[in-house]
Amino acid sequence: MIQADTIISGGTILLLDEKDSIVKDGAIAVKGGMIAAVGSRAEIEGKYQAPEIIPAQGSLVMPGLINGHTHAAMTCFRGIADDLPLLQWLNDFIFPAEAKNLGPELVYWGTMLACAEMIRSGTTTFTDMYLFEDEAAQAAKEAGMRCLLGEGLFDFPSPNAKTPAEGLQYTERMLKKWSADPLVNIFVVPHSLYTCSPPLLRSASQLAREYGVPLATHLLENQEERAIIRNKHGQDAIPLLRELGLLESRFIAFHGVLLDDADIRVFSEHDARVIHHPESNMKLACGIAPIPELLKAGIPVGLGTDGCASNNNLDLFGEMDMAAKLHKVARLDPTVMDSRTVLRMATCEGARALGFDDTGVIAPGMRADIILIGLNKPHLTPLYNEYSHLVYTVGGADVDTVMVEGKLLMKDRVLLTINENEVMARVNEFARGIKASLAG
């Protein structure tokens, strides 16, 4: 018998491979944080033994979800300024609230709260752009989540950097510090084209290229942003990115609501990627991103929640449901954005969009980032199609067990790496201070 660390035994396994394979009554052998083997329960249990057996009968087993864009510590600002236009929301509420309250401790505890929320709803990997991101990295590491993190870069002073040069230096220190970590990955993230000058954008691109990491930014989120970019830079966003040399395979655009056909051709030519945030875009009335056209052009597209101040949750199952339905009603076409497409955006295609080649799929040699969803519930009965069920019926609260890198982060709905009562208490302390600062 071959020794493994853990065997997930029984259940229906969605591999999310190129063939969309599904293994009924299957099993997964996990060893050293990696998937060692996948197959029928009889096959795996006949070849492998392990000290821990996780029974999965009556469950769907699948890759963990990948949140392609969030601002994790903004859990602390959840609900402080709703029902406002994007730039008013940012300039009149979010930026001032951050200036008065943001610091390393808030970011640590806010990110820890986000990790608890994401683990509880089946997310195993998240991408984050915020400030004091070294604290976010520490929180994610302690929680056991896989992450791609970057310090937001601005032309103007932020709570963590007085100058653009300081922001770049902070980013480079993080790139060096976390370079060998199996869970924490760092990338370079200028906030947007309307908050960053061409010299800062070029410097950010050079830094990303030097370290071989992704470069990402908020891009064309709404009409007002597009007008500001034209006024600030004298040209449209995509020609500017092309002129500055930012468009390449490592480039990731968050939002991309206003990308037109010409822009999509440019993205395709440069192998650039996009992360879609339907709920945030709807709540801020930004518009509907051209996701069907991006997918048709072969552009990798992932799915993200955005931050809790503009969504207001981190549940990717809800985001999948919304992504599918939003595009159907916008096109008056029930066949567009089918459940298979959307589920892949939240798993394997999301991994591809972010540059991860070892997660998002259940296969030997892939990272053991796996979730189990118990089906023995009234609202999940009966089951005819697994993909449809996961996108239109399952919610984050249906996730029972979460594993990252072969380590259990949640089992039978009990968090194993986070003291959530302590985390919620600490965030509530910060919330009282934030409320007082806004009243002032």
CSV table of C-alpha atoms in Angstrom, one decimal:
chain,number,residue,atom,x,y,z
A,1,MET,CA,0.0,0.0,0.0
A,2,ILE,CA,1.2,3.5,-0.8
A,3,GLN,CA,1.2,5.9,2.2
A,4,ALA,CA,-0.8,9.1,1.8
A,5,ASP,CA,-1.6,11.9,4.3
A,6,THR,CA,-5.3,12.1,3.7
A,7,ILE,CA,-7.9,10.2,1.6
A,8,ILE,CA,-11.2,11.9,0.7
A,9,SER,CA,-13.4,8.9,0.2
A,10,GLY,CA,-16.7,8.7,-1.6
A,11,GLY,CA,-18.8,11.4,-3.1
A,12,THR,CA,-19.1,12.8,-6.6
A,13,ILE,CA,-15.9,14.5,-7.7
A,14,LEU,CA,-15.9,17.3,-10.2
A,15,LEU,CA,-12.4,17.5,-11.7
A,16,LEU,CA,-12.9,20.7,-13.7
A,17,ASP,CA,-10.3,19.3,-16.2
A,18,GLU,CA,-10.5,20.0,-20.0
A,19,LYS,CA,-13.1,17.2,-20.4
A,20,ASP,CA,-15.2,18.3,-17.4
A,21,SER,CA,-14.8,14.8,-16.0
A,22,ILE,CA,-17.0,13.7,-13.1
A,23,VAL,CA,-16.1,10.7,-11.0
A,24,LYS,CA,-19.0,9.1,-9.1
A,25,ASP,CA,-18.2,7.4,-5.8
A,26,GLY,CA,-14.7,8.6,-6.2
A,27,ALA,CA,-11.7,9.2,-3.9
A,28,ILE,CA,-8.7,11.5,-3.8
A,29,ALA,CA,-5.3,10.6,-2.2
A,30,VAL,CA,-3.4,13.7,-0.8
A,31,LYS,CA,0.3,13.6,0.1
A,32,GLY,CA,2.7,16.5,0.9
A,33,GLY,CA,0.1,19.1,0.1
A,34,MET,CA,-0.5,17.8,-3.4
A,35,ILE,CA,-3.0,15.5,-5.0
A,36,ALA,CA,-1.4,12.1,-5.4
A,37,ALA,CA,-4.2,10.3,-7.2
A,38,VAL,CA,-7.8,10.5,-8.2
A,39,GLY,CA,-10.1,7.7,-9.2
A,40,SER,CA,-12.9,5.4,-8.1
A,41,ARG,CA,-13.2,4.8,-4.3
A,42,ALA,CA,-12.4,1.1,-4.8
A,43,GLU,CA,-9.3,2.0,-6.9
A,44,ILE,CA,-7.8,4.6,-4.5
A,45,GLU,CA,-8.6,2.7,-1.3
A,46,GLY,CA,-7.2,-0.5,-2.8
A,47,LYS,CA,-3.8,1.3,-3.5
A,48,TYR,CA,-3.5,4.0,-0.8
A,49,GLN,CA,-3.7,4.2,3.0
A,50,ALA,CA,-3.7,7.3,5.2
A,51,PRO,CA,-4.1,8.2,8.9
A,52,GLU,CA,-7.0,10.5,8.0
A,53,ILE,CA,-10.0,9.4,6.0
A,54,ILE,CA,-12.5,12.1,5.2
A,55,PRO,CA,-15.9,10.5,4.3
A,56,ALA,CA,-17.5,12.3,1.4
A,57,GLN,CA,-20.6,10.1,0.6
A,58,GLY,CA,-23.5,12.4,-0.2
A,59,SER,CA,-21.2,15.3,-1.1
A,60,LEU,CA,-19.9,17.1,-4.1
A,61,VAL,CA,-16.1,17.3,-4.1
A,62,MET,CA,-14.4,20.0,-6.2
A,63,PRO,CA,-11.6,22.4,-6.5
A,64,GLY,CA,-11.7,25.3,-4.0
A,65,LEU,CA,-13.1,28.6,-5.4
A,66,ILE,CA,-10.7,31.4,-6.5
A,67,ASN,CA,-11.7,34.9,-5.7
A,68,GLY,CA,-10.0,36.9,-8.4
A,69,HIS,CA,-10.2,40.4,-6.9
A,70,THR,CA,-11.0,41.8,-3.4
A,71,HIS,CA,-9.9,44.3,-0.8
A,72,ALA,CA,-10.0,41.9,2.1
A,73,ALA,CA,-9.5,44.3,5.0
A,74,MET,CA,-12.5,46.3,3.8
A,75,THR,CA,-14.6,43.9,5.7
A,76,CYS,CA,-14.1,46.6,8.4
A,77,PHE,CA,-15.9,49.2,6.1
A,78,ARG,CA,-18.8,46.9,5.1
A,79,GLY,CA,-21.9,49.0,4.7
A,80,ILE,CA,-20.6,52.4,5.7
A,81,ALA,CA,-21.5,54.1,2.4
A,82,ASP,CA,-24.0,52.3,0.2
A,83,ASP,CA,-26.2,53.4,-2.7
A,84,LEU,CA,-23.7,56.0,-4.1
A,85,PRO,CA,-21.9,56.4,-7.5
A,86,LEU,CA,-18.4,54.9,-7.6
A,87,LEU,CA,-16.3,58.1,-7.5
A,88,GLN,CA,-18.5,59.8,-4.9
A,89,TRP,CA,-18.3,56.6,-2.8
A,90,LEU,CA,-14.5,56.5,-3.1
A,91,ASN,CA,-13.7,60.2,-2.7
A,92,ASP,CA,-16.3,61.3,-0.1
A,93,PHE,CA,-16.4,58.2,2.1
A,94,ILE,CA,-13.9,55.4,1.5
A,95,PHE,CA,-10.7,57.4,1.0
A,96,PRO,CA,-11.5,59.7,4.0
A,97,ALA,CA,-12.5,56.7,6.2
A,98,GLU,CA,-9.2,55.0,5.3
A,99,ALA,CA,-7.2,58.1,5.9
A,100,LYS,CA,-8.6,58.4,9.5
A,101,ASN,CA,-8.6,54.8,10.5
A,102,LEU,CA,-6.4,52.5,8.4
A,103,GLY,CA,-3.3,51.0,9.9
A,104,PRO,CA,-1.5,47.7,10.1
A,105,GLU,CA,-3.6,46.3,12.9
A,106,LEU,CA,-6.9,47.0,11.2
A,107,VAL,CA,-5.6,45.4,8.0
A,108,TYR,CA,-4.5,42.3,9.9
A,109,TRP,CA,-7.8,41.8,11.7
A,110,GLY,CA,-10.0,42.8,8.7
A,111,THR,CA,-8.1,40.4,6.5
A,112,MET,CA,-8.5,37.6,9.1
A,113,LEU,CA,-12.2,38.3,9.1
A,114,ALA,CA,-12.3,38.1,5.3
A,115,CYS,CA,-10.4,34.8,5.4
A,116,ALA,CA,-13.0,33.4,7.8
A,117,GLU,CA,-15.8,34.5,5.6
A,118,MET,CA,-14.1,33.1,2.5
A,119,ILE,CA,-13.2,29.8,4.0
A,120,ARG,CA,-16.7,29.4,5.3
A,121,SER,CA,-18.0,29.9,1.7
A,122,GLY,CA,-15.6,27.6,-0.1
A,123,THR,CA,-12.9,30.0,-1.3
A,124,THR,CA,-9.4,28.6,-1.1
A,125,THR,CA,-7.4,31.3,-3.1
A,126,PHE,CA,-8.0,35.1,-3.1
A,127,THR,CA,-6.4,38.0,-4.9
A,128,ASP,CA,-6.1,41.2,-2.9
A,129,MET,CA,-5.2,44.8,-3.5
A,130,TYR,CA,-5.1,47.1,-0.5
A,131,LEU,CA,-2.7,48.8,1.9
A,132,PHE,CA,-0.4,47.5,4.6
A,133,GLU,CA,-0.5,44.3,2.6
A,134,ASP,CA,2.3,42.6,4.5
A,135,GLU,CA,-0.2,42.4,7.4
A,136,ALA,CA,-2.7,40.9,5.0
A,137,ALA,CA,-0.1,38.3,3.9
A,138,GLN,CA,0.5,37.4,7.6
A,139,ALA,CA,-3.2,37.0,8.2
A,140,ALA,CA,-3.7,34.8,5.1
A,141,LYS,CA,-0.7,32.7,6.0
A,142,GLU,CA,-2.0,32.1,9.5
A,143,ALA,CA,-5.5,31.3,8.2
A,144,GLY,CA,-3.9,28.8,5.7
A,145,MET,CA,-5.3,30.4,2.5
A,146,ARG,CA,-3.5,30.7,-0.8
A,147,CYS,CA,-3.3,34.3,-1.9
A,148,LEU,CA,-1.9,36.8,-4.5
A,149,LEU,CA,-1.4,40.1,-2.7
A,150,GLY,CA,-0.3,43.6,-3.8
A,151,GLU,CA,0.1,47.0,-2.2
A,152,GLY,CA,-2.1,49.6,-3.8
A,153,LEU,CA,0.1,52.3,-5.5
A,154,PHE,CA,-1.0,55.9,-5.9
A,155,ASP,CA,0.3,59.3,-7.1
A,156,PHE,CA,-0.8,60.8,-3.8
A,157,PRO,CA,0.0,59.8,-0.2
A,158,SER,CA,-1.7,56.8,1.1
A,159,PRO,CA,-1.9,55.7,4.8
A,160,ASN,CA,1.1,53.5,4.2
A,161,ALA,CA,3.2,55.5,1.7
A,162,LYS,CA,3.9,59.2,1.5
A,163,THR,CA,5.2,58.9,-2.1
A,164,PRO,CA,4.9,56.6,-5.1
A,165,ALA,CA,8.5,55.6,-4.6
A,166,GLU,CA,7.7,54.5,-1.0
A,167,GLY,CA,4.9,52.4,-2.3
A,168,LEU,CA,7.1,50.7,-4.9
A,169,GLN,CA,9.8,50.1,-2.2
A,170,TYR,CA,7.2,48.5,0.1
A,171,THR,CA,6.1,46.3,-2.8
A,172,GLU,CA,9.6,45.2,-3.5
A,173,ARG,CA,10.3,44.3,0.1
A,174,MET,CA,7.2,42.1,0.0
A,175,LEU,CA,8.3,40.5,-3.2
A,176,LYS,CA,11.6,39.5,-1.5
A,177,LYS,CA,10.1,38.5,1.8
A,178,TRP,CA,7.5,36.1,0.5
A,179,SER,CA,9.3,34.8,-2.6
A,180,ALA,CA,9.7,31.3,-1.3
A,181,ASP,CA,6.4,30.9,0.5
A,182,PRO,CA,4.1,28.1,-0.8
A,183,LEU,CA,0.9,30.1,-0.1
A,184,VAL,CA,1.6,33.8,-0.2
A,185,ASN,CA,2.3,35.3,-3.7
A,186,ILE,CA,2.9,38.9,-4.4
A,187,PHE,CA,2.1,41.0,-7.4
A,188,VAL,CA,2.3,44.7,-8.4
A,189,VAL,CA,-0.9,46.8,-8.4
A,190,PRO,CA,-1.1,50.4,-9.4
A,191,HIS,CA,-4.6,51.4,-8.2
A,192,SER,CA,-5.9,52.7,-11.5
A,193,LEU,CA,-5.1,54.9,-14.5
A,194,TYR,CA,-6.9,57.9,-12.9
A,195,THR,CA,-4.9,57.7,-9.7
A,196,CYS,CA,-1.5,56.9,-11.2
A,197,SER,CA,0.8,58.9,-13.5
A,198,PRO,CA,2.6,57.4,-16.5
A,199,PRO,CA,6.0,57.4,-14.6
A,200,LEU,CA,4.4,55.4,-11.8
A,201,LEU,CA,2.7,53.0,-14.2
A,202,ARG,CA,6.0,52.4,-16.0
A,203,SER,CA,7.9,51.9,-12.8
A,204,ALA,CA,5.2,49.4,-11.6
A,205,SER,CA,5.4,47.5,-14.9
A,206,GLN,CA,9.2,47.4,-14.7
A,207,LEU,CA,9.1,46.0,-11.2
A,208,ALA,CA,6.6,43.3,-12.1
A,209,ARG,CA,8.7,42.4,-15.1
A,210,GLU,CA,11.9,42.3,-13.0
A,211,TYR,CA,10.4,39.8,-10.6
A,212,GLY,CA,8.3,37.9,-13.1
A,213,VAL,CA,5.0,38.5,-11.3
A,214,PRO,CA,1.6,39.8,-12.6
A,215,LEU,CA,0.7,43.5,-12.9
A,216,ALA,CA,-2.9,44.4,-12.3
A,217,THR,CA,-5.1,47.5,-12.0
A,218,HIS,CA,-8.7,48.7,-11.9
A,219,LEU,CA,-9.7,49.4,-15.4
A,220,LEU,CA,-12.6,51.1,-17.1
A,221,GLU,CA,-15.1,50.5,-14.3
A,222,ASN,CA,-17.5,53.2,-15.4
A,223,GLN,CA,-18.1,56.1,-17.7
A,224,GLU,CA,-16.9,58.8,-15.3
A,225,GLU,CA,-13.6,57.0,-14.9
A,226,ARG,CA,-13.2,56.9,-18.7
A,227,ALA,CA,-13.8,60.6,-19.0
A,228,ILE,CA,-11.3,61.3,-16.2
A,229,ILE,CA,-8.6,59.2,-17.9
A,230,ARG,CA,-9.1,61.1,-21.2
A,231,ASN,CA,-8.8,64.4,-19.4
A,232,LYS,CA,-5.8,63.4,-17.3
A,233,HIS,CA,-3.8,61.5,-20.0
A,234,GLY,CA,-5.1,63.0,-23.3
A,235,GLN,CA,-6.1,59.6,-24.6
A,236,ASP,CA,-8.2,56.5,-23.9
A,237,ALA,CA,-7.2,53.8,-21.5
A,238,ILE,CA,-6.2,51.0,-23.8
A,239,PRO,CA,-4.0,53.1,-26.1
A,240,LEU,CA,-2.4,54.5,-23.0
A,241,LEU,CA,-1.7,51.0,-21.6
A,242,ARG,CA,-0.3,50.0,-25.0
A,243,GLU,CA,1.9,53.0,-25.3
A,244,LEU,CA,3.3,52.5,-21.8
A,245,GLY,CA,4.1,48.8,-22.6
A,246,LEU,CA,1.9,47.5,-19.8
A,247,LEU,CA,-0.2,45.1,-22.0
A,248,GLU,CA,1.3,41.6,-21.9
A,249,SER,CA,0.5,38.1,-20.6
A,250,ARG,CA,1.1,39.2,-17.0
A,251,PHE,CA,-1.4,42.1,-17.2
A,252,ILE,CA,-4.7,41.7,-15.3
A,253,ALA,CA,-7.6,44.1,-15.6
A,254,PHE,CA,-10.1,44.3,-12.7
A,255,HIS,CA,-13.6,45.1,-14.0
A,256,GLY,CA,-13.2,46.1,-17.7
A,257,VAL,CA,-16.8,47.1,-17.8
A,258,LEU,CA,-16.3,49.5,-20.8
A,259,LEU,CA,-14.0,47.4,-22.9
A,260,ASP,CA,-15.2,47.6,-26.5
A,261,ASP,CA,-14.6,45.3,-29.5
A,262,ALA,CA,-11.3,47.1,-30.4
A,263,ASP,CA,-10.1,46.9,-26.8
A,264,ILE,CA,-10.9,43.2,-26.7
A,265,ARG,CA,-8.9,42.6,-29.9
A,266,VAL,CA,-5.9,44.3,-28.3
A,267,PHE,CA,-6.3,42.3,-25.1
A,268,SER,CA,-6.4,39.1,-27.1
A,269,GLU,CA,-3.3,40.1,-29.1
A,270,HIS,CA,-1.4,40.7,-25.9
A,271,ASP,CA,-2.8,37.7,-23.9
A,272,ALA,CA,-4.0,40.1,-21.2
A,273,ARG,CA,-6.6,38.9,-18.6
A,274,VAL,CA,-9.8,40.2,-17.0
A,275,ILE,CA,-11.5,39.6,-13.6
A,276,HIS,CA,-15.3,40.1,-13.6
A,277,HIS,CA,-17.2,41.5,-10.6
A,278,PRO,CA,-20.9,41.5,-11.4
A,279,GLU,CA,-22.4,42.3,-8.0
A,280,SER,CA,-20.1,45.2,-7.3
A,281,ASN,CA,-20.6,46.6,-10.8
A,282,MET,CA,-24.4,46.3,-10.3
A,283,LYS,CA,-24.4,47.9,-6.9
A,284,LEU,CA,-22.3,50.9,-8.0
A,285,ALA,CA,-24.3,51.1,-11.3
A,286,CYS,CA,-21.2,50.8,-13.4
A,287,GLY,CA,-22.6,48.7,-16.1
A,288,ILE,CA,-22.2,45.2,-17.5
A,289,ALA,CA,-18.8,44.0,-18.6
A,290,PRO,CA,-18.7,42.3,-22.1
A,291,ILE,CA,-17.8,38.9,-20.6
A,292,PRO,CA,-19.3,36.7,-23.4
A,293,GLU,CA,-17.2,38.7,-26.0
A,294,LEU,CA,-14.1,38.4,-23.9
A,295,LEU,CA,-14.6,34.6,-23.6
A,296,LYS,CA,-15.3,34.2,-27.3
A,297,ALA,CA,-12.0,36.0,-28.0
A,298,GLY,CA,-10.2,33.4,-25.8
A,299,ILE,CA,-9.3,35.9,-23.1
A,300,PRO,CA,-8.9,34.2,-19.7
A,301,VAL,CA,-11.6,35.6,-17.4
A,302,GLY,CA,-11.9,35.0,-13.6
A,303,LEU,CA,-14.5,35.9,-11.1
A,304,GLY,CA,-14.1,38.2,-8.1
A,305,THR,CA,-16.3,39.7,-5.4
A,306,ASP,CA,-14.5,43.0,-5.1
A,307,GLY,CA,-14.3,44.4,-1.5
A,308,CYS,CA,-17.0,44.2,1.2
A,309,ALA,CA,-17.6,47.9,1.0
A,310,SER,CA,-19.0,47.6,-2.5
A,311,ASN,CA,-20.6,44.1,-2.6
A,312,ASN,CA,-21.1,43.5,0.5
A,313,ASN,CA,-20.0,39.9,0.9
A,314,LEU,CA,-17.3,37.5,-0.2
A,315,ASP,CA,-19.5,34.6,-1.2
A,316,LEU,CA,-18.4,33.4,-4.7
A,317,PHE,CA,-21.4,31.0,-5.0
A,318,GLY,CA,-23.6,34.1,-5.0
A,319,GLU,CA,-21.3,35.8,-7.4
A,320,MET,CA,-21.5,32.8,-9.8
A,321,ASP,CA,-25.3,32.9,-9.7
A,322,MET,CA,-25.3,36.6,-10.4
A,323,ALA,CA,-22.8,36.4,-13.2
A,324,ALA,CA,-24.9,33.8,-15.0
A,325,LYS,CA,-28.2,35.6,-14.6
A,326,LEU,CA,-27.0,39.2,-15.2
A,327,HIS,CA,-25.7,38.4,-18.7
A,328,LYS,CA,-28.8,36.3,-19.6
A,329,VAL,CA,-31.1,39.2,-18.9
A,330,ALA,CA,-28.8,41.8,-20.5
A,331,ARG,CA,-28.8,39.8,-23.7
A,332,LEU,CA,-32.3,38.4,-23.4
A,333,ASP,CA,-30.6,35.1,-24.1
A,334,PRO,CA,-31.0,32.2,-21.6
A,335,THR,CA,-28.2,30.3,-23.2
A,336,VAL,CA,-25.4,32.8,-22.7
A,337,MET,CA,-23.0,32.3,-19.7
A,338,ASP,CA,-24.1,28.8,-19.0
A,339,SER,CA,-23.4,27.2,-15.6
A,340,ARG,CA,-20.3,25.3,-16.8
A,341,THR,CA,-18.7,28.4,-18.1
A,342,VAL,CA,-19.3,30.3,-14.9
A,343,LEU,CA,-18.2,27.5,-12.6
A,344,ARG,CA,-14.9,27.3,-14.6
A,345,MET,CA,-14.4,31.1,-14.2
A,346,ALA,CA,-14.5,30.6,-10.4
A,347,THR,CA,-12.1,27.7,-10.5
A,348,CYS,CA,-9.7,26.6,-13.3
A,349,GLU,CA,-10.2,29.6,-15.6
A,350,GLY,CA,-9.8,31.9,-12.6
A,351,ALA,CA,-6.5,30.2,-11.9
A,352,ARG,CA,-5.4,30.7,-15.5
A,353,ALA,CA,-6.4,34.4,-15.4
A,354,LEU,CA,-4.2,34.9,-12.3
A,355,GLY,CA,-1.2,32.9,-13.6
A,356,PHE,CA,-1.7,29.9,-11.3
A,357,ASP,CA,-0.9,26.7,-13.1
A,358,ASP,CA,-1.1,24.3,-10.1
A,359,THR,CA,-4.6,24.8,-8.7
A,360,GLY,CA,-8.2,25.0,-9.8
A,361,VAL,CA,-8.3,21.4,-11.1
A,362,ILE,CA,-8.5,18.1,-9.3
A,363,ALA,CA,-5.7,16.1,-10.9
A,364,PRO,CA,-2.5,14.3,-9.8
A,365,GLY,CA,0.3,16.9,-9.3
A,366,MET,CA,-2.0,19.8,-8.5
A,367,ARG,CA,-2.2,21.5,-5.2
A,368,ALA,CA,-4.7,19.9,-2.8
A,369,ASP,CA,-7.1,22.9,-2.6
A,370,ILE,CA,-10.4,21.0,-2.2
A,371,ILE,CA,-13.9,21.7,-0.9
A,372,LEU,CA,-16.8,19.4,0.0
A,373,ILE,CA,-20.4,20.4,-0.3
A,374,GLY,CA,-23.0,18.3,1.6
A,375,LEU,CA,-26.1,17.6,-0.4
A,376,ASN,CA,-28.4,16.2,2.2
A,377,LYS,CA,-30.4,19.4,2.5
A,378,PRO,CA,-34.0,20.2,1.3
A,379,HIS,CA,-32.9,23.0,-1.0
A,380,LEU,CA,-30.3,20.8,-2.6
A,381,THR,CA,-32.7,17.9,-3.3
A,382,PRO,CA,-33.0,16.5,-6.0
A,383,LEU,CA,-29.8,16.7,-8.0
A,384,TYR,CA,-29.9,16.4,-11.8
A,385,ASN,CA,-26.9,18.4,-13.0
A,386,GLU,CA,-23.9,19.2,-10.9
A,387,TYR,CA,-22.9,22.3,-12.7
A,388,SER,CA,-26.3,23.8,-12.6
A,389,HIS,CA,-26.7,22.9,-9.0
A,390,LEU,CA,-23.4,24.6,-8.0
A,391,VAL,CA,-24.2,27.9,-9.8
A,392,TYR,CA,-27.9,28.3,-9.2
A,393,THR,CA,-28.7,26.4,-6.0
A,394,VAL,CA,-25.7,26.0,-3.7
A,395,GLY,CA,-24.8,28.8,-1.4
A,396,GLY,CA,-21.6,29.4,0.5
A,397,ALA,CA,-23.2,28.1,3.7
A,398,ASP,CA,-23.5,24.7,2.1
A,399,VAL,CA,-19.7,24.2,2.1
A,400,ASP,CA,-18.9,21.6,4.8
A,401,THR,CA,-15.1,21.1,4.5
A,402,VAL,CA,-12.2,23.1,3.1
A,403,MET,CA,-8.7,22.0,2.5
A,404,VAL,CA,-5.7,24.1,1.2
A,405,GLU,CA,-2.3,22.6,0.4
A,406,GLY,CA,-3.5,19.4,2.0
A,407,LYS,CA,-4.3,21.1,5.3
A,408,LEU,CA,-7.9,21.2,6.7
A,409,LEU,CA,-9.0,24.8,7.3
A,410,MET,CA,-12.6,23.8,8.0
A,411,LYS,CA,-14.2,20.5,8.8
A,412,ASP,CA,-17.9,19.9,9.3
A,413,ARG,CA,-18.5,23.7,9.3
A,414,VAL,CA,-16.0,24.2,12.2
A,415,LEU,CA,-13.1,26.6,11.4
A,416,LEU,CA,-9.8,25.0,12.4
A,417,THR,CA,-7.3,27.8,11.8
A,418,ILE,CA,-9.1,31.0,12.9
A,419,ASN,CA,-10.7,32.0,16.2
A,420,GLU,CA,-13.7,33.7,14.6
A,421,ASN,CA,-15.2,35.0,17.8
A,422,GLU,CA,-11.9,36.8,18.6
A,423,VAL,CA,-11.7,38.1,15.1
A,424,MET,CA,-15.3,39.4,15.1
A,425,ALA,CA,-14.8,41.1,18.4
A,426,ARG,CA,-11.6,42.9,17.2
A,427,VAL,CA,-13.3,44.1,14.0
A,428,ASN,CA,-16.3,45.4,16.0
A,429,GLU,CA,-13.8,47.4,18.1
A,430,PHE,CA,-12.4,49.0,14.9
A,431,ALA,CA,-16.0,49.6,13.6
A,432,ARG,CA,-16.8,51.7,16.6
A,433,GLY,CA,-13.8,53.9,15.9
A,434,ILE,CA,-14.7,54.1,12.2
A,435,LYS,CA,-18.3,55.1,13.0
A,436,ALA,CA,-17.1,57.8,15.4
A,437,SER,CA,-14.6,59.2,12.8
A,438,LEU,CA,-17.4,59.4,10.1
A,439,ALA,CA,-19.7,61.2,12.5
A,440,GLY,CA,-17.0,63.7,13.2
